[in-house]
Coordinates of C-alpha atoms in Angstrom, one line a residue:
Chain A
M381 CA -12.4 47.6 -3.5
N382 CA -9.1 46.0 -3.0
A383 CA -7.0 45.8 0.0
V384 CA -4.7 48.5 -1.0
A385 CA -7.1 51.1 -1.4
K386 CA -9.1 49.9 1.7
D387 CA -6.0 49.4 4.1
W388 CA -5.5 53.4 3.4
R389 CA -9.3 54.7 4.2
V390 CA -8.5 52.7 7.6
L391 CA -5.0 54.5 8.2
S392 CA -6.4 57.6 6.8
G393 CA -9.6 57.6 9.4
L394 CA -7.3 56.0 12.5
A395 CA -3.9 58.9 11.4
F396 CA -7.2 62.0 11.4
T397 CA -9.1 60.7 14.7
S398 CA -5.5 60.6 16.2
L399 CA -5.0 64.4 15.2
G400 CA -7.7 65.1 16.6
L401 CA -7.4 64.0 20.3
V402 CA -4.1 65.1 20.2
F403 CA -5.8 68.2 19.8
V404 CA -8.9 67.4 22.7
S405 CA -5.9 66.2 24.9
L406 CA -4.7 69.1 24.3
L407 CA -7.9 71.9 24.8
L408 CA -9.3 70.0 28.2
G409 CA -7.3 69.5 31.5
S410 CA -7.3 71.3 34.9
A411 CA -7.3 74.4 32.6
T412 CA -9.0 74.4 29.6
L413 CA -7.8 76.5 27.1
S414 CA -9.3 77.7 24.1
P415 CA -8.2 76.2 20.2
S416 CA -6.9 80.2 19.8
S417 CA -4.8 79.8 22.1
I418 CA -3.5 76.2 21.5
L419 CA -2.8 76.8 18.1
T420 CA -0.6 80.0 19.1
G421 CA 1.0 77.6 21.6
L422 CA 2.0 75.2 18.8
F423 CA 2.6 77.6 15.8
T424 CA 4.6 80.4 17.6
G425 CA 7.2 81.0 20.1
A426 CA 4.7 83.2 22.4
D427 CA 5.6 82.8 26.2
T428 CA 2.5 83.1 27.6
P429 CA 1.5 80.5 30.6
E430 CA -1.2 79.0 28.0
A431 CA 1.4 78.7 25.1
M432 CA 3.7 76.7 27.7
I433 CA 1.1 74.6 28.9
V434 CA -0.1 73.8 25.7
R435 CA 4.2 73.4 24.7
E436 CA 5.4 71.8 27.9
I437 CA 3.0 70.0 29.8
R438 CA 0.5 68.7 27.5
L439 CA 2.0 68.1 23.9
P440 CA 5.0 65.6 25.9
R441 CA 2.1 64.5 27.2
A442 CA -0.1 63.6 24.5
L443 CA 2.7 62.6 22.2
A444 CA 4.3 60.0 25.6
A445 CA 0.3 58.4 25.7
F446 CA 0.1 58.0 21.8
I447 CA 4.0 56.8 20.9
A448 CA 4.2 54.2 23.9
G449 CA 0.3 52.4 22.9
A450 CA 1.3 52.7 19.4
S451 CA 4.7 51.1 20.0
L452 CA 2.4 48.3 22.5
G453 CA -0.1 48.3 19.2
A454 CA 2.6 47.6 17.0
A455 CA 4.5 45.3 19.1
G456 CA 1.4 43.3 20.1
A457 CA 0.1 42.7 16.9
A458 CA 3.3 41.9 15.8
L459 CA 3.9 38.6 18.2
Q460 CA 0.3 37.7 17.8
G461 CA 1.2 37.0 14.1
L462 CA 3.8 35.3 15.3
L463 CA 2.9 33.0 18.0
R464 CA 0.1 32.4 16.3
N465 CA -2.3 33.1 19.4
P466 CA -4.6 36.9 19.4
L467 CA -3.8 36.8 23.7
A468 CA 0.2 36.8 22.8
D469 CA 0.7 40.9 23.7
P470 CA 4.6 41.8 25.2
G471 CA 3.6 41.0 28.5
V472 CA 2.5 37.1 27.9
L473 CA 6.3 37.2 26.5
G474 CA 7.1 38.5 29.2
V475 CA 9.1 41.6 28.1
S476 CA 7.2 44.1 29.6
A477 CA 7.7 42.1 33.0
A478 CA 11.5 42.6 32.5
S479 CA 11.7 45.9 31.3
A480 CA 9.4 47.2 34.2
L481 CA 12.4 45.0 36.4
G482 CA 14.8 47.1 34.6
A483 CA 13.2 50.7 35.3
V484 CA 13.0 49.2 39.2
I485 CA 15.9 48.1 39.8
V486 CA 18.4 51.3 38.2
I487 CA 15.6 53.3 40.7
Y488 CA 16.3 51.1 44.1
F489 CA 20.0 50.9 43.1
N490 CA 20.0 55.0 42.7
V491 CA 21.6 54.3 39.3
A492 CA 19.0 56.3 37.7
M493 CA 20.2 59.8 39.8
L494 CA 23.3 59.8 37.1
G495 CA 21.0 60.7 34.5
F496 CA 17.5 60.9 32.4
W497 CA 18.9 58.5 30.4
V498 CA 19.2 55.6 32.7
V499 CA 15.4 54.6 33.4
P500 CA 15.4 54.8 29.3
A501 CA 18.3 52.8 28.7
A502 CA 17.4 50.4 31.6
T503 CA 13.5 50.0 30.2
I504 CA 14.9 49.3 26.8
L505 CA 18.5 46.8 28.1
F506 CA 16.5 44.4 29.9
A507 CA 13.6 44.0 26.8
L508 CA 15.8 43.0 24.9
G509 CA 17.7 40.7 27.7
A510 CA 14.7 39.2 28.2
T511 CA 14.2 38.5 24.6
A512 CA 17.9 37.7 23.5
A513 CA 17.1 34.7 27.0
L514 CA 13.5 33.9 25.1
Y515 CA 15.6 33.3 22.1
L516 CA 18.1 31.0 23.3
L517 CA 16.6 29.4 25.5
G518 CA 14.5 27.8 22.1
A519 CA 13.3 30.6 19.7
G520 CA 14.9 29.1 16.8
R521 CA 14.1 25.2 18.2
V522 CA 11.2 25.1 20.3
S523 CA 7.5 25.1 18.9
T524 CA 5.8 28.6 19.4
A525 CA 3.7 27.2 22.5
R526 CA 6.6 26.4 23.6
L527 CA 8.0 29.7 23.5
I528 CA 4.8 31.1 25.2
L529 CA 5.0 28.8 28.4
I530 CA 8.8 30.2 28.4
G531 CA 7.9 33.4 28.5
V532 CA 5.1 33.0 31.1
G533 CA 8.0 31.5 33.4
L534 CA 9.8 34.8 32.8
S535 CA 7.5 36.9 33.3
S536 CA 6.5 35.1 36.7
F537 CA 10.5 35.7 37.4
A538 CA 10.6 39.6 36.7
G539 CA 7.7 40.1 38.4
A540 CA 8.6 38.3 41.8
L541 CA 12.0 40.0 41.2
T542 CA 10.2 43.4 41.4
S543 CA 8.1 42.1 44.3
L544 CA 11.4 41.6 46.1
V545 CA 13.2 44.8 44.8
M546 CA 9.8 46.6 46.2
N547 CA 10.0 44.9 49.4
M548 CA 14.0 46.0 50.4
S549 CA 13.6 49.6 49.5
P550 CA 14.2 51.3 52.5
N551 CA 13.0 54.7 50.8
P552 CA 9.6 55.5 50.9
F553 CA 9.8 58.1 48.0
A554 CA 11.0 55.2 46.5
L555 CA 8.2 53.3 46.6
S556 CA 6.1 55.9 45.4
D557 CA 8.1 56.3 42.6
L558 CA 8.1 52.2 41.5
I559 CA 4.6 52.9 41.6
N560 CA 4.7 55.0 38.8
W561 CA 6.9 52.4 36.9
L562 CA 4.4 49.7 37.7
F563 CA 0.8 50.9 37.0
G564 CA 1.9 53.2 34.1
T565 CA 1.6 57.0 33.6
V566 CA 2.3 59.7 31.5
A567 CA 2.3 62.9 33.7
N568 CA 5.3 65.4 33.7
R569 CA 7.2 63.6 30.4
S570 CA 8.8 66.2 28.7
F571 CA 10.5 66.3 24.9
R572 CA 13.6 64.7 26.0
D573 CA 12.2 61.6 27.3
L574 CA 10.0 61.4 23.8
A575 CA 13.6 62.1 22.1
I576 CA 15.0 58.9 24.0
A577 CA 12.3 56.9 22.6
L578 CA 11.6 57.4 19.7
P579 CA 14.0 56.3 17.7
F580 CA 14.0 53.1 19.2
V581 CA 9.9 53.0 18.5
G582 CA 11.8 53.8 15.3
I583 CA 13.9 50.7 14.8
G584 CA 11.4 48.2 16.3
L585 CA 8.8 49.7 13.6
A586 CA 11.0 48.9 10.4
F587 CA 11.8 45.4 12.1
I588 CA 8.6 44.3 12.6
A589 CA 8.1 45.7 8.7
F590 CA 10.6 43.9 7.4
A591 CA 8.9 40.5 8.3
A592 CA 5.4 41.4 8.6
R593 CA 5.6 39.4 5.0
G594 CA 6.5 36.5 6.6
L595 CA 3.9 36.6 9.5
R596 CA 1.0 36.2 6.7
A597 CA 2.9 33.0 6.0
L598 CA 2.8 31.6 9.4
T599 CA -1.6 31.4 8.7
L600 CA -0.7 27.8 7.3
G601 CA 2.2 26.7 10.4
E602 CA 5.6 27.0 10.0
D603 CA 5.9 24.2 7.7
A604 CA 3.9 26.0 5.1
A605 CA 5.0 29.0 5.8
A606 CA 8.8 27.6 5.4
S607 CA 8.3 25.7 2.2
L608 CA 6.5 29.2 0.9
G609 CA 9.7 30.7 1.0
A610 CA 9.0 32.2 4.3
D611 CA 13.3 32.9 6.2
L612 CA 11.5 31.7 9.7
K613 CA 14.8 32.2 11.7
R614 CA 14.8 35.6 10.4
V615 CA 11.5 36.3 10.6
R616 CA 11.4 35.1 15.0
I617 CA 14.2 37.3 14.8
M618 CA 12.9 40.1 13.5
I619 CA 9.4 40.3 14.5
I620 CA 11.2 39.4 18.6
A621 CA 13.6 42.0 18.6
G622 CA 11.2 45.0 16.9
A623 CA 9.0 44.1 19.5
A624 CA 11.6 44.1 22.9
V625 CA 13.1 47.4 21.2
L626 CA 9.3 49.3 20.3
V627 CA 8.0 47.6 24.4
G628 CA 11.2 49.1 26.6
A629 CA 10.6 52.5 24.2
S630 CA 7.0 52.1 25.7
V631 CA 7.7 51.4 29.2
S632 CA 10.1 54.2 29.6
L633 CA 7.9 56.5 28.8
A634 CA 4.6 54.7 30.7
G635 CA 6.2 51.7 33.0
A636 CA 4.0 48.8 32.1
I637 CA 1.1 49.1 30.6
G638 CA -1.0 45.8 29.8
F639 CA -3.6 44.5 27.7
V640 CA -4.0 47.7 24.8
G641 CA -1.6 45.2 22.9
I642 CA -4.2 43.2 22.8
V643 CA -6.8 44.9 22.3
A644 CA -5.9 47.3 19.1
P645 CA -5.4 44.2 17.4
H646 CA -8.4 41.9 17.9
L647 CA -10.0 45.4 17.2
I648 CA -9.0 45.7 13.7
R649 CA -8.3 42.0 12.9
P650 CA -12.2 42.5 11.2
F651 CA -11.0 45.7 8.9
V652 CA -8.2 44.2 7.6
G653 CA -9.0 40.7 6.2
H654 CA -7.7 39.2 9.7
D655 CA -4.4 39.6 7.4
P656 CA -1.4 39.6 9.9
A657 CA 0.7 41.4 7.9
R658 CA -2.0 44.2 6.8
L659 CA -2.9 44.4 10.9
I660 CA -0.2 46.0 12.4
A661 CA -0.2 49.7 11.1
P662 CA -3.6 50.4 11.9
S663 CA -2.9 48.8 15.1
A664 CA 0.1 51.2 16.3
L665 CA -2.1 53.7 15.2
L666 CA -5.7 52.1 17.1
G667 CA -3.0 51.7 20.1
G668 CA -2.0 55.0 20.2
I669 CA -5.2 56.4 20.3
I670 CA -6.3 53.7 22.9
L671 CA -3.7 55.1 25.2
L672 CA -4.6 59.1 24.7
A673 CA -7.8 57.7 25.5
A674 CA -7.1 56.1 28.6
D675 CA -5.1 59.0 29.5
L676 CA -7.7 61.7 28.5
F677 CA -10.0 60.1 30.6
V678 CA -7.7 59.7 33.9
R679 CA -6.6 63.8 33.3
I680 CA -10.8 65.1 33.6
L681 CA -11.6 62.4 36.2
P682 CA -13.0 64.9 39.3
F683 CA -10.1 63.0 41.4
D684 CA -7.7 64.6 44.0
Q685 CA -5.1 61.4 43.2
E686 CA -5.0 60.7 39.4
L687 CA -6.1 57.4 38.8
K688 CA -3.0 56.3 36.9
L689 CA -3.3 55.4 33.1
G690 CA -1.7 51.7 33.6
V691 CA -5.2 51.0 36.2
A692 CA -7.3 53.1 33.7
A693 CA -5.9 50.6 30.8
A694 CA -6.3 47.6 32.3
L695 CA -10.2 49.0 33.4
I696 CA -11.1 48.9 30.0
G697 CA -8.0 46.2 28.5
A698 CA -8.9 43.5 31.0
P699 CA -12.0 43.0 30.8
G700 CA -11.3 43.1 26.5
F701 CA -8.7 40.5 27.8
V702 CA -11.2 38.4 28.7
W703 CA -13.6 39.0 25.4
V704 CA -11.2 37.9 22.7
A705 CA -10.7 35.2 25.3
A706 CA -13.9 34.2 25.5
T707 CA -15.0 34.5 22.4
T708 CA -12.0 33.4 20.0
K709 CA -12.4 30.0 18.4
R710 CA -8.7 28.4 18.2
M711 CA -9.0 27.6 14.1
A712 CA -6.6 24.2 13.3
A713 CA -7.5 21.1 11.7
Chain B
M1460 CA 20.6 15.1 -16.8
N1461 CA 19.9 15.3 -13.2
A1462 CA 16.6 13.7 -11.4
A1463 CA 14.5 16.5 -10.6
L1464 CA 14.9 15.2 -6.6
S1465 CA 17.4 13.2 -5.7
I1466 CA 17.6 11.3 -2.0
K1467 CA 21.5 10.0 -0.8
D1468 CA 21.3 7.7 1.9
I1469 CA 19.6 10.5 4.6
S1470 CA 19.5 9.6 8.3
V1471 CA 17.2 11.3 10.6
K1472 CA 16.9 11.6 14.2
I1473 CA 14.3 13.0 16.5
D1474 CA 14.4 13.5 19.9
G1475 CA 17.3 10.5 19.7
A1476 CA 15.2 8.3 17.5
E1477 CA 16.2 7.1 13.9
I1478 CA 12.7 7.7 12.3
L1479 CA 15.1 7.3 8.8
R1480 CA 17.8 5.2 8.1
G1481 CA 20.1 5.9 4.9
A1482 CA 17.1 5.8 2.6
S1483 CA 17.3 6.9 -1.2
F1484 CA 15.8 7.3 -4.3
C1485 CA 15.7 9.6 -7.6
A1486 CA 12.7 10.8 -8.8
N1487 CA 12.2 12.4 -12.1
S1488 CA 10.0 15.0 -13.9
G1489 CA 6.4 13.4 -15.1
E1490 CA 6.9 10.8 -12.4
F1491 CA 3.3 10.9 -9.7
I1492 CA 5.3 8.6 -6.9
A1493 CA 2.8 7.4 -3.9
V1494 CA 4.7 6.7 -0.6
I1495 CA 3.3 4.2 1.1
G1496 CA 3.9 2.8 4.9
P1497 CA 2.4 1.9 8.0
N1498 CA 1.6 4.5 10.9
G1499 CA 5.1 5.8 12.3
A1500 CA 7.2 3.9 9.3
G1501 CA 8.4 7.9 8.5
K1502 CA 6.8 8.4 5.8
S1503 CA 6.1 12.1 6.7
T1504 CA 9.8 12.7 7.7
L1505 CA 11.1 11.5 4.3
L1506 CA 8.6 14.2 2.9
R1507 CA 10.2 16.7 5.2
A1508 CA 13.4 16.0 4.1
A1509 CA 12.7 15.5 0.4
A1510 CA 11.4 19.5 0.8
G1511 CA 14.1 20.3 2.5
L1512 CA 12.4 21.4 5.6
L1513 CA 15.0 19.5 8.2
C1514 CA 18.0 19.0 9.2
V1515 CA 19.4 15.7 7.9
D1516 CA 21.9 14.0 10.1
A1517 CA 23.6 11.6 6.9
G1518 CA 23.2 12.1 3.8
M1519 CA 22.0 14.6 0.6
V1520 CA 19.1 16.3 -0.9
K1521 CA 19.3 17.5 -4.5
L1522 CA 16.9 19.9 -6.2
F1523 CA 17.2 19.7 -9.8
G1524 CA 21.4 19.0 -8.7
N1525 CA 21.3 21.4 -5.7
D1526 CA 21.8 20.7 -2.6
I1527 CA 18.8 21.8 -1.4
T1528 CA 20.5 23.5 1.6
A1529 CA 22.1 25.6 -0.3
L1530 CA 19.3 26.9 -1.8
S1531 CA 17.5 29.9 -0.3
P1532 CA 14.4 29.5 1.5
M1533 CA 12.7 31.4 -1.4
E1534 CA 14.9 29.6 -4.6
R1535 CA 14.0 26.0 -3.0
A1536 CA 9.8 27.4 -3.2
R1537 CA 10.0 29.1 -6.4
R1538 CA 11.0 24.8 -7.0
L1539 CA 8.9 23.3 -4.8
S1540 CA 5.8 23.3 -3.1
Y1541 CA 4.8 21.4 0.1
L1542 CA 1.4 20.1 1.6
P1543 CA 1.9 19.8 5.4
Q1544 CA -0.3 16.6 6.9
S1545 CA -2.1 19.0 9.5
R1546 CA -3.4 21.9 7.7
P1547 CA -4.3 24.5 10.1
V1548 CA -5.2 28.6 9.0
Y1549 CA -4.9 30.0 12.0
W1550 CA -6.2 33.8 11.0
A1551 CA -10.0 34.0 9.3
M1552 CA -8.4 35.0 6.3
P1553 CA -10.1 35.0 2.8
V1554 CA -10.0 31.9 1.0
R1555 CA -8.4 33.5 -2.1
A1556 CA -5.9 35.5 0.4
I1557 CA -5.2 32.2 1.5
V1558 CA -4.3 30.6 -1.8
A1559 CA -2.1 33.3 -3.1
L1560 CA 0.2 32.3 -0.5
G1561 CA 1.3 29.8 -3.0
R1562 CA 2.8 33.1 -4.9
F1563 CA 4.4 34.5 -1.7
A1564 CA 8.2 33.1 -3.4
Y1565 CA 7.2 35.8 -5.7
G1566 CA 7.6 38.4 -3.7
G1567 CA 5.7 41.9 -4.2
G1568 CA 2.5 43.0 -3.9
D1569 CA 0.1 40.2 -2.2
A1570 CA -2.8 42.1 -2.8
R1571 CA -2.1 41.7 -6.3
A1572 CA -0.9 38.0 -6.7
A1573 CA -4.9 38.0 -5.1
N1574 CA -6.3 38.6 -7.9
S1575 CA -3.8 36.9 -10.2
A1576 CA -5.2 33.9 -13.2
V1577 CA -2.6 31.4 -11.2
V1578 CA -4.6 32.0 -8.2
E1579 CA -7.8 31.7 -9.8
S1580 CA -7.2 28.5 -11.5
A1581 CA -5.3 26.4 -9.0
M1582 CA -9.1 27.8 -7.1
T1583 CA -10.4 26.3 -10.5
E1584 CA -8.4 23.5 -10.1
A1585 CA -8.8 22.4 -6.1
G1586 CA -13.0 22.8 -6.5
V1587 CA -12.8 25.6 -4.0
Q1588 CA -13.6 29.0 -6.4
H1589 CA -17.2 29.1 -5.5
L1590 CA -14.9 29.6 -1.7
A1591 CA -13.0 32.3 -2.9
D1592 CA -14.3 35.6 -0.9
R1593 CA -15.1 33.0 2.5
S1594 CA -13.7 33.5 5.3
A1595 CA -11.4 30.5 6.6
A1596 CA -12.9 30.8 9.8
T1597 CA -16.2 29.5 8.2
L1598 CA -14.7 26.4 5.9
S1599 CA -15.2 22.5 7.2
G1600 CA -12.5 20.8 7.3
G1601 CA -12.5 19.2 3.7
E1602 CA -12.9 22.6 2.6
L1603 CA -9.7 23.1 4.1
A1604 CA -7.7 20.4 3.3
R1605 CA -8.6 22.0 -0.2
V1606 CA -7.8 25.6 0.6
H1607 CA -4.4 24.5 1.2
F1608 CA -3.7 22.1 -1.8
A1609 CA -5.5 25.1 -4.5
R1610 CA -2.6 26.9 -2.6
A1611 CA 0.1 24.2 -3.0
L1612 CA -1.3 24.5 -6.4
A1613 CA -1.0 28.2 -7.0
G1614 CA 3.1 27.5 -6.7
K1615 CA 3.3 26.0 -10.3
T1616 CA 6.5 24.6 -9.4
P1617 CA 8.2 22.0 -10.8
V1618 CA 8.1 19.8 -8.2
L1619 CA 5.2 19.2 -6.1
I1620 CA 5.3 17.4 -2.7
A1621 CA 1.9 16.6 -0.7
D1622 CA 1.8 14.4 2.9
E1623 CA -1.6 12.6 2.4
P1624 CA -3.8 14.7 -0.1
T1625 CA -6.8 13.1 0.3
A1626 CA -6.9 13.1 4.4
A1627 CA -10.2 14.2 5.0
L1628 CA -11.6 14.1 1.5
D1629 CA -14.7 12.4 0.7
P1630 CA -14.6 9.7 -1.7
A1631 CA -15.9 12.3 -4.8
H1632 CA -12.9 14.4 -3.6
Q1633 CA -10.3 12.5 -3.1
L1634 CA -10.6 10.7 -7.1
S1635 CA -10.3 14.1 -7.7
V1636 CA -7.9 15.2 -6.6
M1637 CA -5.6 12.3 -7.3
A1638 CA -6.7 12.9 -11.1
L1639 CA -5.6 16.5 -10.8
L1640 CA -2.1 14.7 -8.9
Q1641 CA -1.5 12.6 -12.1
K1642 CA -2.5 14.8 -14.6
K1643 CA 0.3 17.2 -13.1
A1644 CA 2.3 14.5 -13.1
A1645 CA 1.8 14.0 -16.6
N1646 CA 2.6 17.5 -17.8
G1647 CA 5.8 16.5 -17.0
R1648 CA 6.3 17.8 -13.0
L1649 CA 6.7 15.3 -10.1
V1650 CA 4.4 14.6 -7.7
I1651 CA 5.5 13.0 -5.0
A1652 CA 2.4 12.2 -2.4
A1653 CA 2.1 10.1 0.5
L1654 CA -0.8 8.0 1.1
H1655 CA -2.6 6.1 3.0
D1656 CA -5.0 4.1 0.6
L1657 CA -3.0 1.7 -1.1
D1658 CA -6.1 0.9 -3.7
L1659 CA -5.6 4.5 -4.9
A1660 CA -2.0 4.8 -4.8
A1661 CA -2.0 1.1 -7.0
R1662 CA -4.5 3.5 -9.4
Y1663 CA -2.9 6.9 -10.1
A1664 CA 0.5 6.5 -9.0
T1665 CA 3.6 5.8 -11.7
K1666 CA 5.7 4.8 -8.9
I1667 CA 5.6 3.3 -6.1
L1668 CA 7.9 4.2 -2.6
V1669 CA 7.2 1.9 0.4
I1670 CA 8.7 2.5 3.8
D1671 CA 9.2 1.1 6.6
K1672 CA 10.4 1.8 9.9
G1673 CA 12.5 4.3 8.7
A1674 CA 14.2 2.4 5.3
I1675 CA 13.1 2.3 1.7
V1676 CA 12.1 -1.5 1.9
G1677 CA 10.0 -1.1 -2.0
D1678 CA 10.8 0.6 -5.1
G1679 CA 9.0 0.1 -8.4
A1680 CA 5.8 0.2 -10.7
P1681 CA 2.6 -0.3 -8.7
E1682 CA 2.6 -4.0 -9.6
D1683 CA 6.0 -4.4 -9.0
V1684 CA 5.8 -3.3 -5.6
M1685 CA 3.1 -4.1 -3.9
T1686 CA 3.2 -7.8 -3.5
E1687 CA 0.6 -10.5 -1.6
E1688 CA 4.2 -10.7 0.5
L1689 CA 4.7 -7.0 0.7
L1690 CA 0.9 -6.4 1.7
R1691 CA 1.6 -8.7 4.2
N1692 CA 5.1 -8.3 5.9
V1693 CA 4.6 -4.5 5.4
F1694 CA 1.0 -3.8 6.1
S1695 CA 0.2 -6.7 8.3
V1696 CA -3.0 -7.3 5.2
R1697 CA -4.1 -10.0 3.0
G1698 CA -3.9 -7.9 -0.5
K1699 CA -3.8 -9.2 -3.7
F1700 CA -3.3 -6.8 -6.5
D1701 CA -5.0 -7.1 -10.4
V1702 CA -4.6 -5.4 -13.4
K1703 CA -8.6 -5.6 -15.2
S1704 CA -9.3 -4.2 -18.1
G1705 CA -6.2 -1.3 -17.6
A1706 CA -7.5 -0.8 -14.1
A1707 CA -5.0 -2.0 -11.1
R1708 CA -7.2 -2.5 -8.6
L1709 CA -6.1 -3.7 -4.8
S1710 CA -8.6 -6.2 -2.7
L1711 CA -7.3 -6.0 0.8
S1712 CA -8.5 -8.3 4.0
P1713 CA -7.3 -8.5 7.7
L1714 CA -4.7 -11.4 8.0
S1715 CA -7.1 -14.7 9.8
Q1716 CA -4.4 -15.0 12.3
P1717 CA -1.5 -12.6 14.2
Q1718 CA 2.1 -12.6 11.6
S1719 CA 4.5 -13.0 13.7
S1720 CA 7.2 -10.1 12.2
D1721 CA 9.6 -13.5 11.0

């Protein structure tokens, strides 16, 4: 079977799983609804309580989880291809930490009150700012190994600033809000939140798709890739900017959530011949599935206080991270 | 008529250290040029500059008459393939897909490229067709080196630059790689290879380029360039070069006593 047909099979399998999982997440919750009332709620303008729950609460929440996860899956796959390291992740480059810092700052300084758009704008701007800083600090000149180290430094710095802001917060409510951003949740998301994030998700995916072939060439290292005709400067800019926009959009939807960007591509790799370009689309779908499943899980757990989505993701993802780190053989001659 | 590759007075500094000092040479289609020199002489830097992969601080590299920096990466890649000294494969892709990357500059469907006759013949020439469906993760260093070599051949470019193409290969494969490069040159391509094995260089190359401390100190036919004096001064070895029954042979032995660099 050729690669194209195989990719379509993988993608359609993941797409059907995604749709099925969205449907299941509409069914389950504090009130279990019947499949027929979900269809009524989705496809008619009925304003019964069940229809309202489906349209106004469960559907936006499910889509928010899926889109945030898909953004992280695509961003993770793209950054791993660029850095040629299966452990690279939006978190590794400090983009997630900086993005969450943006949210925390606008909340702490009460800028967030200005409008619903302030927090998403801040997460995206800070993700882009972190990325621009990364690039100015040397993405064009230094090796990718050094880029990872710069990212680690940036991540620690953003984390320290976030702690500083939390320490200074006089407002106990602000503190609980901060926790939502730092641990991640998609509770109470509306279609308005989705409408703000979606264009950025689209832009980020387009950037990454445009540079994907260059990632395949990078499999042979930077010199070989450049000699093959890949425009490495452009590949770096497109991948870093695309990943930043995707991470900013996902943080605005769900807060800082780690590990999805590592686990999803790792699971997909064997199904796409380990090709870093073919990896991206299925990793996005699987990232969405993972986060949607994690959200379903936190919703049906019988706890008084709902477990934060990011905590659930880390409970599954952190052992996954260790597993990838321990089993990955670095291949270089 | 333009030379396939002309290097004019290039200098390269890396972190303040002058790696190349005013190197110049001209190379025509059909030549097989071996670049030799001791460790740290600047061979790899010269090849990378010739391949348009690094910015030179002075001088110019021309590929078929065009300033190489003025070509787009794709235009350059359709004229020149380059085999770097380090040959990593970062993902466990199948061999066929890696060799197909040699067709990168021709765009379009990489999946189609993987099945093309060009890729098949490159794998056959490099002796890796039996590995076609193996994952790169399962290959030995020497097998991986031949896969990279096949990738470089798959570009079918008029200029082929290879940095130590025989490194990590067993003797039989070293000879077959050299014979293949010789054949490519005889068929009208320009082949430039950095080599450490002076004997292989003398036997297969049509021209020898000797580089020492960043400068080109010898440029010509093997028997003219590889004199006892040059071998002693540049490589600190006692060498005797002779041509017997059509095959050039070079026998090397260590200098009996440390030689001052006079």
